[in-house]
Amino acid sequence: MSKRYNLDHFSLGDELRSLVSEEPSGHAARIKTLFLDYELETFRNNLHAGTLGPVHLTPRYVQERVFATACDPENVRMLIDGFPRDAQRWTPFVEFAEPYWMPSRKSLLIVLGVEEEVARERFVRRGRPGDVFHRRFREHTEMITETVEAMEKDGLTTCRLGKESENLQAVVESLAQLLE
């Protein structure tokens, strides 16, 4: 989707792993300088434990990534993968982003549903332990409704795609009307 619709693909998990690595790359290298050592250690501990990123730090990282210095907020076209993972992270992000952006109908939330087995295969293929997957998938299942409701309450346009869609390609094609 990111290539087809000219969207910058931002995978929060990949970038946070880069952020806490010895040699961060890309956006994480730029953003790392904005965090203190103890904040980076907090990210590192959460990542190693397989838990959600810190509620007081993750939204700040996302804001720095989405609204980089000198960007034109009106022209940000980004596919954000993995954020927010719960409603608690949405509100601080909106607060951090307020100088640049406010939620509106122009912002599109795409909720992709996937069968548990497909998600597990993708997770394990990334070299992560399967036992962590079950906890993470359960957390996602429990939190997604509240997260989406918080975002919709703030005015985001929502498009739900998922496992019940008979022809996922046709559904993805229908996004063209919203993204182009």
mmCIF file of C-alpha atoms in Angstrom, residues 1 44 56 101 122 142:
data_model
loop_
_atom_site.group_PDB
_atom_site.id
_atom_site.type_symbol
_atom_site.label_atom_id
_atom_site.label_comp_id
_atom_site.label_asym_id
_atom_site.label_seq_id
_atom_site.Cartn_x
_atom_site.Cartn_y
_atom_site.Cartn_z
ATOM 1 C CA MET A 1 0.000 0.000 0.000
ATOM 2 C CA ARG A 44 15.375 -1.115 25.395
ATOM 3 C CA HIS A 56 5.232 8.754 28.049
ATOM 4 C CA TRP A 101 -1.761 18.360 13.430
ATOM 5 C CA ARG A 122 4.611 -13.372 10.241
ATOM 6 C CA GLU A 142 -8.412 -7.047 23.920
#
